[in-house]
Structure formats: structure tokens, C-alpha cells
PDB file of C-alpha atoms in Angstrom:
ATOM      1  CA  MET A   1     -20.045  -5.683   6.890  1.00 82.00           C
ATOM      2  CA  PRO A   2     -18.551  -7.215  10.047  1.00 87.00           C
ATOM      3  CA  VAL A   3     -15.203  -5.670  10.789  1.00 89.00           C
ATOM      4  CA  ASN A   4     -13.743  -9.170  11.040  1.00 90.00           C
ATOM      5  CA  TYR A   5     -13.826  -9.534   7.269  1.00 91.00           C
ATOM      6  CA  TYR A   6     -11.934  -6.315   6.772  1.00 92.00           C
ATOM      7  CA  ILE A   7      -9.301  -7.413   9.291  1.00 93.00           C
ATOM      8  CA  LEU A   8      -8.864 -10.745   7.507  1.00 93.00           C
ATOM      9  CA  LEU A   9      -8.595  -9.073   4.100  1.00 95.00           C
ATOM     10  CA  SER A  10      -6.025  -6.573   5.356  1.00 95.00           C
ATOM     11  CA  VAL A  11      -3.973  -9.248   7.092  1.00 95.00           C
ATOM     12  CA  ALA A  12      -3.964 -11.347   3.933  1.00 95.00           C
ATOM     13  CA  LEU A  13      -2.852  -8.405   1.775  1.00 96.00           C
ATOM     14  CA  PHE A  14      -0.168  -7.496   4.303  1.00 96.00           C
ATOM     15  CA  CYS A  15       1.188 -11.059   4.367  1.00 96.00           C
ATOM     16  CA  ILE A  16       1.248 -11.199   0.566  1.00 95.00           C
ATOM     17  CA  GLY A  17       3.370  -8.061   0.716  1.00 95.00           C
ATOM     18  CA  ILE A  18       5.697  -9.686   3.261  1.00 95.00           C
ATOM     19  CA  VAL A  19       6.086 -12.797   1.104  1.00 95.00           C
ATOM     20  CA  GLY A  20       6.877 -10.589  -1.880  1.00 94.00           C
ATOM     21  CA  VAL A  21       9.581  -8.732   0.041  1.00 94.00           C
ATOM     22  CA  LEU A  22      11.105 -12.008   1.239  1.00 93.00           C
ATOM     23  CA  THR A  23      11.070 -13.893  -2.061  1.00 91.00           C
ATOM     24  CA  ARG A  24      11.866 -11.372  -4.797  1.00 88.00           C
ATOM     25  CA  ARG A  25      15.271  -9.970  -5.695  1.00 85.00           C
ATOM     26  CA  ASN A  26      14.294  -7.044  -7.904  1.00 87.00           C
ATOM     27  CA  ALA A  27      14.536  -3.866  -5.822  1.00 89.00           C
ATOM     28  CA  ILE A  28      11.596  -2.235  -7.617  1.00 91.00           C
ATOM     29  CA  ILE A  29       9.287  -5.198  -6.920  1.00 92.00           C
ATOM     30  CA  ILE A  30      10.308  -5.105  -3.263  1.00 93.00           C
ATOM     31  CA  PHE A  31       9.440  -1.433  -3.192  1.00 93.00           C
ATOM     32  CA  MET A  32       6.034  -2.180  -4.732  1.00 94.00           C
ATOM     33  CA  CYS A  33       5.381  -4.813  -2.090  1.00 95.00           C
ATOM     34  CA  ILE A  34       6.053  -2.186   0.587  1.00 95.00           C
ATOM     35  CA  GLU A  35       3.399  -0.013  -1.060  1.00 94.00           C
ATOM     36  CA  LEU A  36       1.044  -2.990  -0.949  1.00 95.00           C
ATOM     37  CA  MET A  37       1.595  -3.371   2.792  1.00 95.00           C
ATOM     38  CA  LEU A  38       0.967   0.346   3.358  1.00 95.00           C
ATOM     39  CA  ASN A  39      -2.318   0.037   1.484  1.00 95.00           C
ATOM     40  CA  ALA A  40      -3.407  -2.952   3.539  1.00 96.00           C
ATOM     41  CA  VAL A  41      -2.892  -0.878   6.685  1.00 95.00           C
ATOM     42  CA  ASN A  42      -4.784   2.030   5.134  1.00 95.00           C
ATOM     43  CA  LEU A  43      -7.782  -0.168   4.407  1.00 95.00           C
ATOM     44  CA  LEU A  44      -7.789  -1.432   7.988  1.00 95.00           C
ATOM     45  CA  LEU A  45      -7.614   2.104   9.386  1.00 95.00           C
ATOM     46  CA  VAL A  46     -10.612   3.175   7.317  1.00 94.00           C
ATOM     47  CA  ALA A  47     -12.616   0.115   8.372  1.00 93.00           C
ATOM     48  CA  PHE A  48     -11.806   0.762  12.031  1.00 92.00           C
ATOM     49  CA  SER A  49     -12.723   4.415  11.710  1.00 92.00           C
ATOM     50  CA  LYS A  50     -16.145   3.472  10.356  1.00 91.00           C
ATOM     51  CA  MET A  51     -16.561   0.886  13.120  1.00 91.00           C
ATOM     52  CA  HIS A  52     -15.641   3.445  15.779  1.00 90.00           C
ATOM     53  CA  HIS A  53     -18.050   5.969  14.300  1.00 89.00           C
ATOM     54  CA  LEU A  54     -20.916   3.510  14.430  1.00 87.00           C
ATOM     55  CA  LYS A  55     -20.113   2.071  17.838  1.00 85.00           C
ATOM     56  CA  ASN A  56     -19.428   5.022  20.074  1.00 79.00           C
ATOM     57  CA  THR A  57     -20.563   8.194  18.427  1.00 82.00           C
ATOM     58  CA  VAL A  58     -19.838  11.299  20.497  1.00 82.00           C
ATOM     59  CA  ASN A  59     -20.343  13.892  17.807  1.00 82.00           C
ATOM     60  CA  ALA A  60     -20.621  13.931  14.039  1.00 78.00           C
ATOM     61  CA  ALA A  61     -16.847  13.806  13.610  1.00 81.00           C
ATOM     62  CA  THR A  62     -16.096  10.717  15.687  1.00 83.00           C
ATOM     63  CA  GLY A  63     -13.750   8.498  13.768  1.00 84.00           C
ATOM     64  CA  SER A  64     -12.487  11.065  11.289  1.00 89.00           C
ATOM     65  CA  ASP A  65      -9.038  10.822  12.863  1.00 90.00           C
ATOM     66  CA  GLY A  66      -8.491   7.389  11.344  1.00 91.00           C
ATOM     67  CA  GLN A  67      -9.219   8.638   7.856  1.00 92.00           C
ATOM     68  CA  LEU A  68      -6.898  11.599   8.346  1.00 93.00           C
ATOM     69  CA  PHE A  69      -4.161   9.199   9.410  1.00 94.00           C
ATOM     70  CA  VAL A  70      -4.681   7.404   6.115  1.00 94.00           C
ATOM     71  CA  PHE A  71      -4.303  10.741   4.365  1.00 93.00           C
ATOM     72  CA  PHE A  72      -0.998  11.383   6.141  1.00 94.00           C
ATOM     73  CA  ILE A  73       0.222   7.860   5.379  1.00 94.00           C
ATOM     74  CA  MET A  74      -0.413   8.571   1.707  1.00 93.00           C
ATOM     75  CA  VAL A  75       1.552  11.831   1.977  1.00 92.00           C
ATOM     76  CA  VAL A  76       4.510  10.112   3.602  1.00 93.00           C
ATOM     77  CA  ALA A  77       4.343   7.260   1.072  1.00 93.00           C
ATOM     78  CA  ALA A  78       4.513   9.716  -1.823  1.00 92.00           C
ATOM     79  CA  ALA A  79       7.604  11.389  -0.350  1.00 93.00           C
ATOM     80  CA  GLU A  80       9.142   7.992   0.374  1.00 93.00           C
ATOM     81  CA  VAL A  81       8.583   6.778  -3.183  1.00 93.00           C
ATOM     82  CA  SER A  82      10.245   9.811  -4.717  1.00 92.00           C
ATOM     83  CA  VAL A  83      13.384   9.417  -2.601  1.00 93.00           C
ATOM     84  CA  GLY A  84      13.447   5.626  -2.845  1.00 93.00           C
ATOM     85  CA  LEU A  85      13.132   5.566  -6.619  1.00 92.00           C
ATOM     86  CA  ALA A  86      15.904   8.162  -6.861  1.00 92.00           C
ATOM     87  CA  ILE A  87      18.103   5.837  -4.796  1.00 90.00           C
ATOM     88  CA  ILE A  88      17.226   2.875  -7.036  1.00 90.00           C
ATOM     89  CA  VAL A  89      18.035   4.866 -10.177  1.00 89.00           C
ATOM     90  CA  MET A  90      21.375   5.904  -8.673  1.00 89.00           C
ATOM     91  CA  MET A  91      22.093   2.288  -7.774  1.00 86.00           C
ATOM     92  CA  TYR A  92      21.285   1.205 -11.334  1.00 87.00           C
ATOM     93  CA  ARG A  93      23.621   3.847 -12.686  1.00 86.00           C
ATOM     94  CA  ASN A  94      26.488   2.621 -10.515  1.00 84.00           C
ATOM     95  CA  ILE A  95      26.197  -1.169 -10.725  1.00 82.00           C
ATOM     96  CA  HIS A  96      23.905  -1.590 -13.784  1.00 81.00           C
ATOM     97  CA  SER A  97      21.486  -3.842 -11.952  1.00 81.00           C
ATOM     98  CA  VAL A  98      18.601  -3.620  -9.512  1.00 83.00           C
ATOM     99  CA  ASP A  99      19.412  -6.968  -7.937  1.00 83.00           C
ATOM    100  CA  ILE A 100      19.554  -6.547  -4.187  1.00 83.00           C
ATOM    101  CA  ASN A 101      22.150  -9.310  -3.874  1.00 80.00           C
ATOM    102  CA  PHE A 102      24.732  -6.905  -5.276  1.00 78.00           C
ATOM    103  CA  LEU A 103      24.032  -4.570  -2.399  1.00 76.00           C
ATOM    104  CA  ASN A 104      25.867  -6.636   0.225  1.00 75.00           C
ATOM    105  CA  ARG A 105      29.032  -4.546   0.162  1.00 71.00           C
ATOM    106  CA  LEU A 106      28.567  -3.486   3.770  1.00 68.00           C
ATOM    107  CA  LYS A 107      28.991  -7.122   4.765  1.00 67.00           C
ATOM    108  CA  HIS A 108      32.593  -7.320   3.603  1.00 66.00           C
TER     109      HIS A 108
ATOM    110  CA  MET B   1     -27.686 -11.512  -0.231  1.00 74.00           C
ATOM    111  CA  GLY B   2     -27.730  -7.772  -0.696  1.00 85.00           C
ATOM    112  CA  ILE B   3     -25.610  -5.708  -3.008  1.00 89.00           C
ATOM    113  CA  THR B   4     -23.087  -4.770  -0.302  1.00 90.00           C
ATOM    114  CA  PRO B   5     -21.760  -8.290   0.459  1.00 91.00           C
ATOM    115  CA  ILE B   6     -21.569  -9.082  -3.246  1.00 93.00           C
ATOM    116  CA  LEU B   7     -19.514  -5.958  -3.889  1.00 93.00           C
ATOM    117  CA  PHE B   8     -17.361  -6.717  -0.858  1.00 93.00           C
ATOM    118  CA  TRP B   9     -16.539 -10.234  -2.013  1.00 95.00           C
ATOM    119  CA  VAL B  10     -15.935  -9.218  -5.610  1.00 95.00           C
ATOM    120  CA  LEU B  11     -13.577  -6.422  -4.572  1.00 95.00           C
ATOM    121  CA  SER B  12     -11.792  -8.631  -2.038  1.00 95.00           C
ATOM    122  CA  THR B  13     -11.248 -11.416  -4.555  1.00 96.00           C
ATOM    123  CA  MET B  14      -9.969  -8.909  -7.070  1.00 95.00           C
ATOM    124  CA  ALA B  15      -7.576  -7.366  -4.530  1.00 95.00           C
ATOM    125  CA  LEU B  16      -6.184 -10.686  -3.304  1.00 96.00           C
ATOM    126  CA  PHE B  17      -5.802 -12.193  -6.778  1.00 96.00           C
ATOM    127  CA  SER B  18      -4.101  -9.057  -8.120  1.00 96.00           C
ATOM    128  CA  ALA B  19      -1.800  -8.934  -5.092  1.00 95.00           C
ATOM    129  CA  LEU B  20      -0.784 -12.535  -5.708  1.00 95.00           C
ATOM    130  CA  MET B  21      -0.116 -11.720  -9.351  1.00 94.00           C
ATOM    131  CA  VAL B  22       2.055  -8.764  -8.278  1.00 93.00           C
ATOM    132  CA  ILE B  23       4.482 -11.023  -6.473  1.00 92.00           C
ATOM    133  CA  THR B  24       4.408 -13.881  -9.014  1.00 92.00           C
ATOM    134  CA  SER B  25       4.725 -11.996 -12.316  1.00 90.00           C
ATOM    135  CA  LYS B  26       8.072 -12.358 -14.019  1.00 87.00           C
ATOM    136  CA  ASN B  27       7.873  -9.083 -15.887  1.00 88.00           C
ATOM    137  CA  PRO B  28       8.115  -6.007 -13.600  1.00 89.00           C
ATOM    138  CA  VAL B  29       5.804  -4.010 -15.888  1.00 90.00           C
ATOM    139  CA  HIS B  30       3.069  -6.602 -15.399  1.00 92.00           C
ATOM    140  CA  SER B  31       3.611  -6.314 -11.642  1.00 93.00           C
ATOM    141  CA  VAL B  32       3.009  -2.575 -11.842  1.00 94.00           C
ATOM    142  CA  ILE B  33      -0.220  -3.099 -13.808  1.00 94.00           C
ATOM    143  CA  TRP B  34      -1.488  -5.656 -11.300  1.00 95.00           C
ATOM    144  CA  LEU B  35      -0.598  -3.332  -8.431  1.00 95.00           C
ATOM    145  CA  ILE B  36      -2.683  -0.590 -10.054  1.00 95.00           C
ATOM    146  CA  LEU B  37      -5.562  -3.074 -10.105  1.00 95.00           C
ATOM    147  CA  VAL B  38      -5.049  -3.696  -6.364  1.00 95.00           C
ATOM    148  CA  PHE B  39      -5.258   0.033  -5.756  1.00 95.00           C
ATOM    149  CA  PHE B  40      -8.475   0.271  -7.731  1.00 95.00           C
ATOM    150  CA  ALA B  41      -9.963  -2.577  -5.698  1.00 96.00           C
ATOM    151  CA  ILE B  42      -8.964  -0.852  -2.456  1.00 95.00           C
ATOM    152  CA  SER B  43     -10.501   2.387  -3.728  1.00 95.00           C
ATOM    153  CA  GLY B  44     -13.678   0.416  -4.356  1.00 95.00           C
ATOM    154  CA  HIS B  45     -13.571  -0.703  -0.739  1.00 94.00           C
ATOM    155  CA  TYR B  46     -13.225   2.922   0.364  1.00 94.00           C
ATOM    156  CA  LEU B  47     -16.269   3.832  -1.708  1.00 93.00           C
ATOM    157  CA  LEU B  48     -18.170   0.971  -0.138  1.00 92.00           C
ATOM    158  CA  LEU B  49     -17.212   2.316   3.300  1.00 92.00           C
ATOM    159  CA  ASN B  50     -18.371   5.769   2.147  1.00 90.00           C
ATOM    160  CA  ALA B  51     -14.883   7.244   2.466  1.00 91.00           C
ATOM    161  CA  GLN B  52     -15.209   9.116  -0.800  1.00 92.00           C
ATOM    162  CA  PHE B  53     -12.357  11.549  -0.259  1.00 93.00           C
ATOM    163  CA  LEU B  54      -9.869   8.766   0.420  1.00 94.00           C
ATOM    164  CA  ALA B  55     -11.151   6.762  -2.541  1.00 94.00           C
ATOM    165  CA  ILE B  56     -10.469   9.548  -4.986  1.00 94.00           C
ATOM    166  CA  VAL B  57      -7.162  10.518  -3.338  1.00 93.00           C
ATOM    167  CA  ASN B  58      -6.081   6.878  -3.486  1.00 94.00           C
ATOM    168  CA  ILE B  59      -6.716   6.772  -7.218  1.00 94.00           C
ATOM    169  CA  ILE B  60      -5.098  10.145  -7.896  1.00 94.00           C
ATOM    170  CA  VAL B  61      -2.029   9.725  -5.689  1.00 91.00           C
ATOM    171  CA  TYR B  62      -1.324   6.000  -5.859  1.00 90.00           C
ATOM    172  CA  ALA B  63      -2.658   4.762  -9.182  1.00 89.00           C
ATOM    173  CA  GLY B  64      -2.078   8.085 -10.881  1.00 90.00           C
ATOM    174  CA  ALA B  65       1.185   9.480  -9.576  1.00 90.00           C
ATOM    175  CA  ILE B  66       3.183   6.833  -7.744  1.00 92.00           C
ATOM    176  CA  MET B  67       2.592   4.013 -10.207  1.00 92.00           C
ATOM    177  CA  VAL B  68       3.404   6.259 -13.168  1.00 92.00           C
ATOM    178  CA  LEU B  69       6.657   7.077 -11.371  1.00 91.00           C
ATOM    179  CA  PHE B  70       7.363   3.345 -11.070  1.00 92.00           C
ATOM    180  CA  LEU B  71       6.607   2.847 -14.757  1.00 92.00           C
ATOM    181  CA  TYR B  72       8.945   5.682 -15.691  1.00 90.00           C
ATOM    182  CA  VAL B  73      11.774   4.197 -13.655  1.00 90.00           C
ATOM    183  CA  LEU B  74      11.185   0.788 -15.258  1.00 89.00           C
ATOM    184  CA  MET B  75      11.230   2.444 -18.651  1.00 88.00           C
ATOM    185  CA  LEU B  76      14.491   4.254 -17.872  1.00 85.00           C
ATOM    186  CA  MET B  77      16.329   1.098 -16.842  1.00 82.00           C
ATOM    187  CA  ASP B  78      16.201  -1.440 -19.623  1.00 73.00           C
ATOM    188  CA  LEU B  79      15.647  -4.627 -17.644  1.00 69.00           C
ATOM    189  CA  LYS B  80      14.573  -6.839 -20.514  1.00 63.00           C
ATOM    190  CA  LYS B  81      17.989  -7.827 -21.734  1.00 55.00           C
ATOM    191  CA  GLU B  82      18.913  -9.883 -18.723  1.00 57.00           C
ATOM    192  CA  MET B  83      16.127 -11.873 -17.111  1.00 58.00           C
ATOM    193  CA  GLU B  84      15.681 -11.168 -13.451  1.00 61.00           C
ATOM    194  CA  PRO B  85      17.908 -13.496 -11.432  1.00 62.00           C
ATOM    195  CA  GLN B  86      15.827 -15.746  -9.215  1.00 65.00           C
ATOM    196  CA  LYS B  87      16.478 -16.560  -5.620  1.00 65.00           C
ATOM    197  CA  ASN B  88      17.168 -20.211  -5.082  1.00 80.00           C
ATOM    198  CA  ARG B  89      14.204 -22.416  -4.409  1.00 86.00           C
ATOM    199  CA  TRP B  90      14.791 -22.976  -0.690  1.00 90.00           C
ATOM    200  CA  LEU B  91      14.954 -19.283   0.023  1.00 88.00           C
ATOM    201  CA  LYS B  92      11.647 -18.837  -1.811  1.00 89.00           C
ATOM    202  CA  ILE B  93      10.009 -21.638   0.169  1.00 93.00           C
ATOM    203  CA  ALA B  94      11.405 -20.210   3.387  1.00 93.00           C
ATOM    204  CA  GLY B  95      10.002 -16.786   2.541  1.00 92.00           C
ATOM    205  CA  ALA B  96       6.567 -18.189   1.737  1.00 93.00           C
ATOM    206  CA  VAL B  97       6.544 -20.235   4.947  1.00 95.00           C
ATOM    207  CA  ALA B  98       7.547 -17.202   6.995  1.00 95.00           C
ATOM    208  CA  GLY B  99       4.784 -15.073   5.478  1.00 94.00           C
ATOM    209  CA  GLY B 100       2.246 -17.863   5.910  1.00 95.00           C
ATOM    210  CA  SER B 101       3.236 -18.277   9.554  1.00 96.00           C
ATOM    211  CA  LEU B 102       2.718 -14.568  10.125  1.00 95.00           C
ATOM    212  CA  LEU B 103      -0.738 -14.876   8.537  1.00 95.00           C
ATOM    213  CA  LEU B 104      -1.511 -17.830  10.779  1.00 95.00           C
ATOM    214  CA  VAL B 105      -0.398 -16.017  13.933  1.00 95.00           C
ATOM    215  CA  LEU B 106      -2.381 -12.893  13.123  1.00 93.00           C
ATOM    216  CA  VAL B 107      -5.541 -14.853  12.287  1.00 93.00           C
ATOM    217  CA  ALA B 108      -5.177 -16.877  15.482  1.00 93.00           C
ATOM    218  CA  ALA B 109      -4.825 -13.662  17.464  1.00 91.00           C
ATOM    219  CA  LEU B 110      -7.951 -12.359  15.761  1.00 88.00           C
ATOM    220  CA  LYS B 111      -9.939 -15.416  16.816  1.00 86.00           C
ATOM    221  CA  LYS B 112      -9.222 -14.594  20.461  1.00 83.00           C
ATOM    222  CA  ALA B 113     -10.237 -10.966  20.090  1.00 81.00           C
ATOM    223  CA  ASP B 114     -13.685  -9.999  21.258  1.00 78.00           C
ATOM    224  CA  ILE B 115     -14.908  -8.123  18.203  1.00 76.00           C
ATOM    225  CA  GLY B 116     -17.276 -10.667  16.747  1.00 70.00           C
ATOM    226  CA  LYS B 117     -20.313  -8.422  16.630  1.00 77.00           C
ATOM    227  CA  ASP B 118     -18.707  -5.144  15.590  1.00 81.00           C
ATOM    228  CA  ILE B 119     -19.880  -3.758  12.280  1.00 82.00           C
ATOM    229  CA  ALA B 120     -18.018  -1.399   9.989  1.00 81.00           C
ATOM    230  CA  GLU B 121     -20.777   0.781   8.645  1.00 80.00           C
ATOM    231  CA  THR B 122     -21.049   0.664   4.876  1.00 80.00           C
ATOM    232  CA  ARG B 123     -22.799   3.027   2.475  1.00 76.00           C
ATOM    233  CA  MET B 124     -23.763   5.331   5.343  1.00 80.00           C
ATOM    234  CA  GLY B 125     -22.231   7.942   7.597  1.00 78.00           C
ATOM    235  CA  ASP B 126     -20.670  11.155   6.396  1.00 81.00           C
ATOM    236  CA  ILE B 127     -17.324  11.267   8.195  1.00 85.00           C
ATOM    237  CA  GLY B 128     -15.554  10.323   4.976  1.00 84.00           C
ATOM    238  CA  LEU B 129     -16.917  13.240   2.985  1.00 88.00           C
ATOM    239  CA  ILE B 130     -14.519  15.974   2.037  1.00 90.00           C
ATOM    240  CA  GLU B 131     -16.487  18.617   3.960  1.00 90.00           C
ATOM    241  CA  ASN B 132     -15.929  16.969   7.337  1.00 89.00           C
ATOM    242  CA  LEU B 133     -12.402  15.789   6.683  1.00 91.00           C
ATOM    243  CA  GLY B 134     -11.380  19.201   5.379  1.00 91.00           C
ATOM    244  CA  ARG B 135     -12.733  20.977   8.420  1.00 91.00           C
ATOM    245  CA  ILE B 136     -10.870  18.686  10.794  1.00 91.00           C
ATOM    246  CA  LEU B 137      -7.723  18.779   8.691  1.00 92.00           C
ATOM    247  CA  PHE B 138      -7.565  22.553   8.862  1.00 93.00           C
ATOM    248  CA  THR B 139      -8.481  22.894  12.537  1.00 92.00           C
ATOM    249  CA  ASP B 140      -7.169  20.000  14.636  1.00 91.00           C
ATOM    250  CA  PHE B 141      -4.544  18.693  12.252  1.00 93.00           C
ATOM    251  CA  VAL B 142      -3.216  21.905  10.786  1.00 94.00           C
ATOM    252  CA  VAL B 143       0.268  21.539  12.319  1.00 95.00           C
ATOM    253  CA  PRO B 144       0.882  18.022  10.882  1.00 94.00           C
ATOM    254  CA  PHE B 145      -0.484  19.286   7.576  1.00 94.00           C
ATOM    255  CA  GLU B 146       2.105  22.077   7.454  1.00 95.00           C
ATOM    256  CA  ILE B 147       4.855  19.712   8.580  1.00 95.00           C
ATOM    257  CA  SER B 148       3.954  17.328   5.757  1.00 94.00           C
ATOM    258  CA  SER B 149       4.441  20.147   3.274  1.00 94.00           C
ATOM    259  CA  ILE B 150       7.968  20.623   4.658  1.00 96.00           C
ATOM    260  CA  LEU B 151       8.438  16.858   4.330  1.00 95.00           C
ATOM    261  CA  PHE B 152       7.489  17.092   0.661  1.00 93.00           C
ATOM    262  CA  LEU B 153       9.929  19.929   0.132  1.00 95.00           C
ATOM    263  CA  SER B 154      12.765  17.973   1.746  1.00 95.00           C
ATOM    264  CA  ALA B 155      11.860  14.853  -0.248  1.00 94.00           C
ATOM    265  CA  MET B 156      11.980  16.885  -3.446  1.00 93.00           C
ATOM    266  CA  VAL B 157      15.374  18.343  -2.555  1.00 94.00           C
ATOM    267  CA  GLY B 158      16.616  14.881  -1.574  1.00 93.00           C
ATOM    268  CA  ALA B 159      15.447  13.276  -4.802  1.00 92.00           C
ATOM    269  CA  VAL B 160      17.157  15.971  -6.870  1.00 92.00           C
ATOM    270  CA  MET B 161      20.360  15.691  -4.843  1.00 91.00           C
ATOM    271  CA  ILE B 162      20.473  11.908  -5.133  1.00 89.00           C
ATOM    272  CA  GLY B 163      19.517  11.828  -8.793  1.00 82.00           C
ATOM    273  CA  LYS B 164      22.085  14.424  -9.818  1.00 83.00           C
ATOM    274  CA  LYS B 165      25.087  13.165 -11.748  1.00 73.00           C
ATOM    275  CA  GLU B 166      28.368  13.669  -9.910  1.00 66.00           C
TER     276      GLU B 166
END
């Protein structure tokens, strides 16, 4: 497939994630939209790695770096989710809501 | 039309539709289910690109572990009794316009780029197989691999510290 299509698909998924972050107020949904954006970037990295492998092959492993980056992004995302969900649970315990509009205490 | 473009379009439609449903569902549990569907569609794309290791890791880590964690948190906090408060309509429209403008800018930038003839190879190539990725992971990328294990340890300690009752 032309790499253009993959770029368009990833950009569309990423922008859907952005719209979700900007329009929702539930902290968990916002967190899920961040995961969606990370996955859009992952898909683009894999597509580019396959394009690079086909276009300028030096040895059999050309382009594996992109897929390993995706692997590391997944690792970091898993760590991020564990800490972030712990923060959300703590926030729910303190203010009994996951509405981000209650989190504007730093403003005052 | 061969089997590859058909699979590509089916998976893309599924991913985009599910992503839209994620951000429009009222019930957070439905959002989680739709997001799992997005992850399955993206795993299908990885399989189509012959990145088999990433496809299976995506299902195991994202759809299996992370989304179950989300479901557990939703189960722990009983959100059904008060409906989710909505942002006011103008803020929603402003958010959608901002995201749409970003989409427009990125697509316009893509039109200028000189990549019209580049092909992402599908259903061929063996760089995505676990044999090759494993060899590179344990030779060239062994230091980041070890550092990521320390990152996991610190994330675990952090989650326990934050989640502990005072």
C-alpha cells in the first residue's frame, strides 16, 4: 500500500484523539484518548519502518529500529497508565468525581 | 482489487469508526469497549504490514492488560449515579474546530511532501518477525531495554505509593 494512506489514517486517528481530549470532561476518557494518539503514532512508525526497509535496504535488518521504537513506546505507555490510573483513583477518593473541572485549584 | 487493499480499507474504516465512537459514547464502559476494537484494528494493520511481533504484543499489552486496568478502575468508581457533566456547547464546537484545523494543516503539509510513490511493503519482508527483532533488541538496544525494566519498577513503586491510603 502507498505510505500516503497510512499517513492519512494515522493523522486522522491522532486528530480524533485530540478532539476527544479537548471536548470531554471525564478524566478517564481523556486518558483513553491519549492512548489512542499513542497508537496512531505507533502505526505510523511501523508503516515508515516497512517503507524504509523496502526503499533503501542495506542489510536484512534495515528498518527494525522503527519497530523497536514502537515496542519501547508500548513499554512507556504501560508504565504511564499504571501511574496515571493510580492518580485518577486517588483524585476520585478525595473529591468523589473524575471531572477535570474540579481540578482547577491551582488557579486560585 | 486484491485482498490487501480490501483488508486495508476494512481495517481503516473499523479503526476510524471505533475511534469516533470512543469520543462520542456517553457511557465510559462503552468507550473502553470501542477502544479495544480500535486496538484490534491496529493489530490487524500490523499483521498486514507483516509486523507479527508488534501485532501480538499490541493485543496482549494494550487490549489485554491496559484496557482491563481501565475497566477495573471504572468498576471501582461508581460513575453511573451521576451522569457525566457535559462541557458547554461552544467549548465542544471549539474543540472540534481546533482538531479539524490540525487535521487540515497536517494533510496540507502531506500534499507538499514528495512521497507520492513510496510504498510500505505489505505481507512481505521479515524485519517484523520476532527472530530479527529479538536479536536487535538484545544486541543494539540492550541498554534501553534494561532501563525500561527500571522504569517499570519505579512505575510500580509509584503506583503503590500513590494508591496507598494515608
